[in-house]
């Protein structure tokens, strides 16, 4: 299924803009800005949206033409929705991923993809994924716990750094 949803060819970058609640979410417009910039480098953005983020689909499609939404394809095809194992399998097809501190970030880590995790109100030392292919970006390093404090440029740099550190 993962190869069908993300076929060989493009270099995919994963984006998981959701989380357990708004205080743990970097602003959606920042994810859109970052995803748009990846297309300038010939990469294909892949958004992993859970049921709580379905309302973001149209805004992302408008902001990032060409982005893929494989979980939404699976939800449409299967009324029970996708298994977390599908997300893990698809993560193996990504070049890198960016996630809020969320279940998706942990699934990316299990899949072995280099990942940038964004932290605000939670403690990275307690909740970080178990992987050595990780760069953490903390809102506290930019003056507070609010996710909006994390600049897009810092996350772009972290994405470049995690790809360079764990790239082929």
PDB file of C-alpha atoms in Angstrom:
ATOM      1  CA  UNK A   1       0.000   0.000   0.000  1.00  0.00           C
ATOM      2  CA  UNK A   2       2.781   2.470   0.848  1.00  0.00           C
ATOM      3  CA  UNK A   3       4.381   2.062  -2.594  1.00  0.00           C
ATOM      4  CA  UNK A   4       0.995   2.504  -4.260  1.00  0.00           C
ATOM      5  CA  UNK A   5       0.323   5.718  -2.330  1.00  0.00           C
ATOM      6  CA  UNK A   6       3.888   7.068  -2.661  1.00  0.00           C
ATOM      7  CA  UNK A   7       5.372   5.513  -5.795  1.00  0.00           C
ATOM      8  CA  UNK A   8       9.084   5.534  -6.595  1.00  0.00           C
ATOM      9  CA  UNK A   9      10.425   8.632  -8.293  1.00  0.00           C
ATOM     10  CA  UNK A  10       9.778  11.845  -6.373  1.00  0.00           C
ATOM     11  CA  UNK A  11      11.707  12.870  -3.292  1.00  0.00           C
ATOM     12  CA  UNK A  12       8.982  13.097  -0.643  1.00  0.00           C
ATOM     13  CA  UNK A  13       8.992  15.335   2.445  1.00  0.00           C
ATOM     14  CA  UNK A  14       6.409  14.503   5.104  1.00  0.00           C
ATOM     15  CA  UNK A  15       4.420  17.104   7.032  1.00  0.00           C
ATOM     16  CA  UNK A  16       2.305  16.371  10.113  1.00  0.00           C
ATOM     17  CA  UNK A  17       0.688  19.685  11.123  1.00  0.00           C
ATOM     18  CA  UNK A  18      -1.734  18.211  13.650  1.00  0.00           C
ATOM     19  CA  UNK A  19      -1.350  17.265  17.279  1.00  0.00           C
ATOM     20  CA  UNK A  20      -3.379  16.533  20.378  1.00  0.00           C
ATOM     21  CA  UNK A  21      -4.498  20.140  20.654  1.00  0.00           C
ATOM     22  CA  UNK A  22      -3.882  23.708  19.463  1.00  0.00           C
ATOM     23  CA  UNK A  23      -1.176  24.545  22.060  1.00  0.00           C
ATOM     24  CA  UNK A  24       1.029  21.821  20.521  1.00  0.00           C
ATOM     25  CA  UNK A  25       0.499  22.980  16.904  1.00  0.00           C
ATOM     26  CA  UNK A  26       2.840  25.196  14.947  1.00  0.00           C
ATOM     27  CA  UNK A  27       0.642  27.545  12.858  1.00  0.00           C
ATOM     28  CA  UNK A  28      -0.761  25.837   9.769  1.00  0.00           C
ATOM     29  CA  UNK A  29       0.306  28.746   7.550  1.00  0.00           C
ATOM     30  CA  UNK A  30       3.907  28.029   8.610  1.00  0.00           C
ATOM     31  CA  UNK A  31       3.588  24.393   7.514  1.00  0.00           C
ATOM     32  CA  UNK A  32       2.120  25.622   4.216  1.00  0.00           C
ATOM     33  CA  UNK A  33       4.988  28.091   3.740  1.00  0.00           C
ATOM     34  CA  UNK A  34       7.582  25.428   4.502  1.00  0.00           C
ATOM     35  CA  UNK A  35       5.910  22.848   2.236  1.00  0.00           C
ATOM     36  CA  UNK A  36       5.756  25.394  -0.605  1.00  0.00           C
ATOM     37  CA  UNK A  37       9.474  26.055  -0.250  1.00  0.00           C
ATOM     38  CA  UNK A  38      10.257  22.335  -0.565  1.00  0.00           C
ATOM     39  CA  UNK A  39       8.610  22.250  -3.988  1.00  0.00           C
ATOM     40  CA  UNK A  40      11.123  24.884  -5.133  1.00  0.00           C
ATOM     41  CA  UNK A  41      13.819  22.222  -4.549  1.00  0.00           C
ATOM     42  CA  UNK A  42      11.944  19.643  -6.616  1.00  0.00           C
ATOM     43  CA  UNK A  43      10.587  17.792  -3.602  1.00  0.00           C
ATOM     44  CA  UNK A  44       7.002  16.594  -3.200  1.00  0.00           C
ATOM     45  CA  UNK A  45       5.219  17.544   0.047  1.00  0.00           C
ATOM     46  CA  UNK A  46       3.179  14.758   1.642  1.00  0.00           C
ATOM     47  CA  UNK A  47       0.702  15.795   4.335  1.00  0.00           C
ATOM     48  CA  UNK A  48      -0.360  13.351   7.022  1.00  0.00           C
ATOM     49  CA  UNK A  49      -3.699  14.625   8.325  1.00  0.00           C
ATOM     50  CA  UNK A  50      -5.703  12.888  11.005  1.00  0.00           C
ATOM     51  CA  UNK A  51      -9.466  13.099  11.486  1.00  0.00           C
ATOM     52  CA  UNK A  52      -9.134  16.291  13.564  1.00  0.00           C
ATOM     53  CA  UNK A  53      -7.299  18.029  10.702  1.00  0.00           C
ATOM     54  CA  UNK A  54      -9.717  17.197   7.859  1.00  0.00           C
ATOM     55  CA  UNK A  55     -10.891  20.831   7.874  1.00  0.00           C
ATOM     56  CA  UNK A  56      -7.395  21.947   6.851  1.00  0.00           C
ATOM     57  CA  UNK A  57      -7.365  19.966   3.614  1.00  0.00           C
ATOM     58  CA  UNK A  58      -8.668  22.671   1.260  1.00  0.00           C
ATOM     59  CA  UNK A  59      -6.465  25.407   2.750  1.00  0.00           C
ATOM     60  CA  UNK A  60      -3.380  23.223   2.280  1.00  0.00           C
ATOM     61  CA  UNK A  61      -4.388  22.223  -1.274  1.00  0.00           C
ATOM     62  CA  UNK A  62      -4.721  25.907  -2.219  1.00  0.00           C
ATOM     63  CA  UNK A  63      -1.449  26.856  -0.515  1.00  0.00           C
ATOM     64  CA  UNK A  64       0.568  23.883  -1.733  1.00  0.00           C
ATOM     65  CA  UNK A  65      -0.589  22.766  -5.183  1.00  0.00           C
ATOM     66  CA  UNK A  66       0.822  19.339  -5.908  1.00  0.00           C
ATOM     67  CA  UNK A  67       0.910  18.221  -2.275  1.00  0.00           C
ATOM     68  CA  UNK A  68      -0.158  14.649  -1.623  1.00  0.00           C
ATOM     69  CA  UNK A  69      -2.636  13.483   1.032  1.00  0.00           C
ATOM     70  CA  UNK A  70      -2.317   9.679   1.115  1.00  0.00           C
ATOM     71  CA  UNK A  71      -4.200   9.175   4.377  1.00  0.00           C
ATOM     72  CA  UNK A  72      -7.211  11.017   2.973  1.00  0.00           C
ATOM     73  CA  UNK A  73      -7.092   8.699  -0.058  1.00  0.00           C
ATOM     74  CA  UNK A  74      -7.149   5.715   2.297  1.00  0.00           C
ATOM     75  CA  UNK A  75      -9.948   7.171   4.453  1.00  0.00           C
ATOM     76  CA  UNK A  76     -12.031   7.628   1.293  1.00  0.00           C
ATOM     77  CA  UNK A  77     -11.313   4.039   0.201  1.00  0.00           C
ATOM     78  CA  UNK A  78     -11.692   2.396   3.611  1.00  0.00           C
ATOM     79  CA  UNK A  79     -14.430   3.470   6.046  1.00  0.00           C
ATOM     80  CA  UNK A  80     -12.366   2.200   8.991  1.00  0.00           C
ATOM     81  CA  UNK A  81      -9.559   4.547   8.043  1.00  0.00           C
ATOM     82  CA  UNK A  82      -5.861   3.837   7.787  1.00  0.00           C
ATOM     83  CA  UNK A  83      -3.843   1.866  10.277  1.00  0.00           C
ATOM     84  CA  UNK A  84      -0.927   3.576  12.060  1.00  0.00           C
ATOM     85  CA  UNK A  85       1.168   0.861  10.405  1.00  0.00           C
ATOM     86  CA  UNK A  86       0.403   2.478   7.042  1.00  0.00           C
ATOM     87  CA  UNK A  87       1.849   5.788   8.249  1.00  0.00           C
ATOM     88  CA  UNK A  88       4.960   3.968   9.463  1.00  0.00           C
ATOM     89  CA  UNK A  89       5.279   2.154   6.115  1.00  0.00           C
ATOM     90  CA  UNK A  90       4.842   5.380   4.158  1.00  0.00           C
ATOM     91  CA  UNK A  91       7.430   7.136   6.320  1.00  0.00           C
ATOM     92  CA  UNK A  92      10.030   4.716   4.953  1.00  0.00           C
ATOM     93  CA  UNK A  93       9.392   6.295   1.534  1.00  0.00           C
ATOM     94  CA  UNK A  94      10.080   9.858   2.785  1.00  0.00           C
ATOM     95  CA  UNK A  95      13.390  11.715   2.513  1.00  0.00           C
ATOM     96  CA  UNK A  96      12.593  13.549   5.764  1.00  0.00           C
ATOM     97  CA  UNK A  97       9.609  14.717   7.802  1.00  0.00           C
ATOM     98  CA  UNK A  98       8.494  17.615   9.986  1.00  0.00           C
ATOM     99  CA  UNK A  99       6.005  17.134  12.791  1.00  0.00           C
ATOM    100  CA  UNK A 100       4.641  18.809  15.850  1.00  0.00           C
ATOM    101  CA  UNK A 101       5.144  16.817  19.044  1.00  0.00           C
ATOM    102  CA  UNK A 102       2.530  14.233  18.120  1.00  0.00           C
ATOM    103  CA  UNK A 103       1.863  10.590  17.424  1.00  0.00           C
ATOM    104  CA  UNK A 104       2.770  11.137  13.768  1.00  0.00           C
ATOM    105  CA  UNK A 105       6.256  12.279  14.776  1.00  0.00           C
ATOM    106  CA  UNK A 106       6.728   9.063  16.727  1.00  0.00           C
ATOM    107  CA  UNK A 107       5.473   7.023  13.752  1.00  0.00           C
ATOM    108  CA  UNK A 108       7.964   8.791  11.465  1.00  0.00           C
ATOM    109  CA  UNK A 109      10.744   7.937  13.931  1.00  0.00           C
ATOM    110  CA  UNK A 110       9.694   4.273  14.052  1.00  0.00           C
ATOM    111  CA  UNK A 111       9.806   4.255  10.246  1.00  0.00           C
ATOM    112  CA  UNK A 112      13.411   5.441  10.391  1.00  0.00           C
ATOM    113  CA  UNK A 113      12.990   8.692   8.477  1.00  0.00           C
ATOM    114  CA  UNK A 114      15.079  11.730   9.503  1.00  0.00           C
ATOM    115  CA  UNK A 115      12.631  13.940  11.373  1.00  0.00           C
ATOM    116  CA  UNK A 116      12.332  17.474  12.725  1.00  0.00           C
ATOM    117  CA  UNK A 117      10.032  17.642  15.755  1.00  0.00           C
ATOM    118  CA  UNK A 118       8.625  20.982  16.942  1.00  0.00           C
ATOM    119  CA  UNK A 119       8.110  21.489  20.669  1.00  0.00           C
ATOM    120  CA  UNK A 120       6.251  24.163  22.591  1.00  0.00           C
ATOM    121  CA  UNK A 121       4.472  23.327  25.833  1.00  0.00           C
ATOM    122  CA  UNK A 122       5.795  19.767  26.140  1.00  0.00           C
ATOM    123  CA  UNK A 123       9.236  18.732  27.346  1.00  0.00           C
ATOM    124  CA  UNK A 124      11.392  17.197  24.628  1.00  0.00           C
ATOM    125  CA  UNK A 125      13.538  15.329  27.150  1.00  0.00           C
ATOM    126  CA  UNK A 126      10.439  13.458  28.308  1.00  0.00           C
ATOM    127  CA  UNK A 127       8.524  13.027  25.041  1.00  0.00           C
ATOM    128  CA  UNK A 128      11.079  12.868  22.221  1.00  0.00           C
ATOM    129  CA  UNK A 129      10.862   9.981  19.752  1.00  0.00           C
ATOM    130  CA  UNK A 130      13.373   7.173  20.073  1.00  0.00           C
ATOM    131  CA  UNK A 131      15.611   7.850  17.083  1.00  0.00           C
ATOM    132  CA  UNK A 132      19.058   9.185  16.349  1.00  0.00           C
ATOM    133  CA  UNK A 133      17.763  10.837  13.142  1.00  0.00           C
ATOM    134  CA  UNK A 134      16.167  13.747  14.977  1.00  0.00           C
ATOM    135  CA  UNK A 135      16.476  17.500  15.229  1.00  0.00           C
ATOM    136  CA  UNK A 136      14.331  19.174  17.865  1.00  0.00           C
ATOM    137  CA  UNK A 137      13.203  22.771  17.495  1.00  0.00           C
ATOM    138  CA  UNK A 138      11.926  24.266  20.743  1.00  0.00           C
ATOM    139  CA  UNK A 139       9.746  27.348  21.084  1.00  0.00           C
ATOM    140  CA  UNK A 140      11.607  28.106  24.339  1.00  0.00           C
ATOM    141  CA  UNK A 141      14.718  28.841  22.272  1.00  0.00           C
ATOM    142  CA  UNK A 142      12.751  31.709  20.713  1.00  0.00           C
ATOM    143  CA  UNK A 143      11.445  33.311  23.894  1.00  0.00           C
ATOM    144  CA  UNK A 144       8.458  31.288  25.146  1.00  0.00           C
ATOM    145  CA  UNK A 145       6.380  28.130  24.972  1.00  0.00           C
ATOM    146  CA  UNK A 146       4.011  29.292  22.215  1.00  0.00           C
ATOM    147  CA  UNK A 147       4.564  27.360  18.979  1.00  0.00           C
ATOM    148  CA  UNK A 148       4.056  30.521  16.895  1.00  0.00           C
ATOM    149  CA  UNK A 149       7.420  31.763  18.214  1.00  0.00           C
ATOM    150  CA  UNK A 150       9.298  29.205  16.114  1.00  0.00           C
ATOM    151  CA  UNK A 151      10.384  30.959  12.902  1.00  0.00           C
ATOM    152  CA  UNK A 152       9.814  29.259   9.546  1.00  0.00           C
ATOM    153  CA  UNK A 153      13.452  29.915   8.606  1.00  0.00           C
ATOM    154  CA  UNK A 154      14.666  27.965  11.651  1.00  0.00           C
ATOM    155  CA  UNK A 155      12.553  24.955  10.681  1.00  0.00           C
ATOM    156  CA  UNK A 156      13.752  25.191   7.059  1.00  0.00           C
ATOM    157  CA  UNK A 157      17.318  25.128   8.359  1.00  0.00           C
ATOM    158  CA  UNK A 158      16.571  22.177  10.655  1.00  0.00           C
ATOM    159  CA  UNK A 159      15.063  20.281   7.707  1.00  0.00           C
ATOM    160  CA  UNK A 160      18.164  20.948   5.590  1.00  0.00           C
ATOM    161  CA  UNK A 161      20.407  19.935   8.492  1.00  0.00           C
ATOM    162  CA  UNK A 162      18.581  16.655   9.222  1.00  0.00           C
ATOM    163  CA  UNK A 163      18.703  15.734   5.525  1.00  0.00           C
ATOM    164  CA  UNK A 164      22.445  16.512   5.310  1.00  0.00           C
ATOM    165  CA  UNK A 165      23.207  14.632   8.521  1.00  0.00           C
ATOM    166  CA  UNK A 166      21.311  11.502   7.499  1.00  0.00           C
ATOM    167  CA  UNK A 167      21.307  11.697   3.727  1.00  0.00           C
ATOM    168  CA  UNK A 168      22.629   9.505   1.050  1.00  0.00           C
TER     169      UNK A 168
END
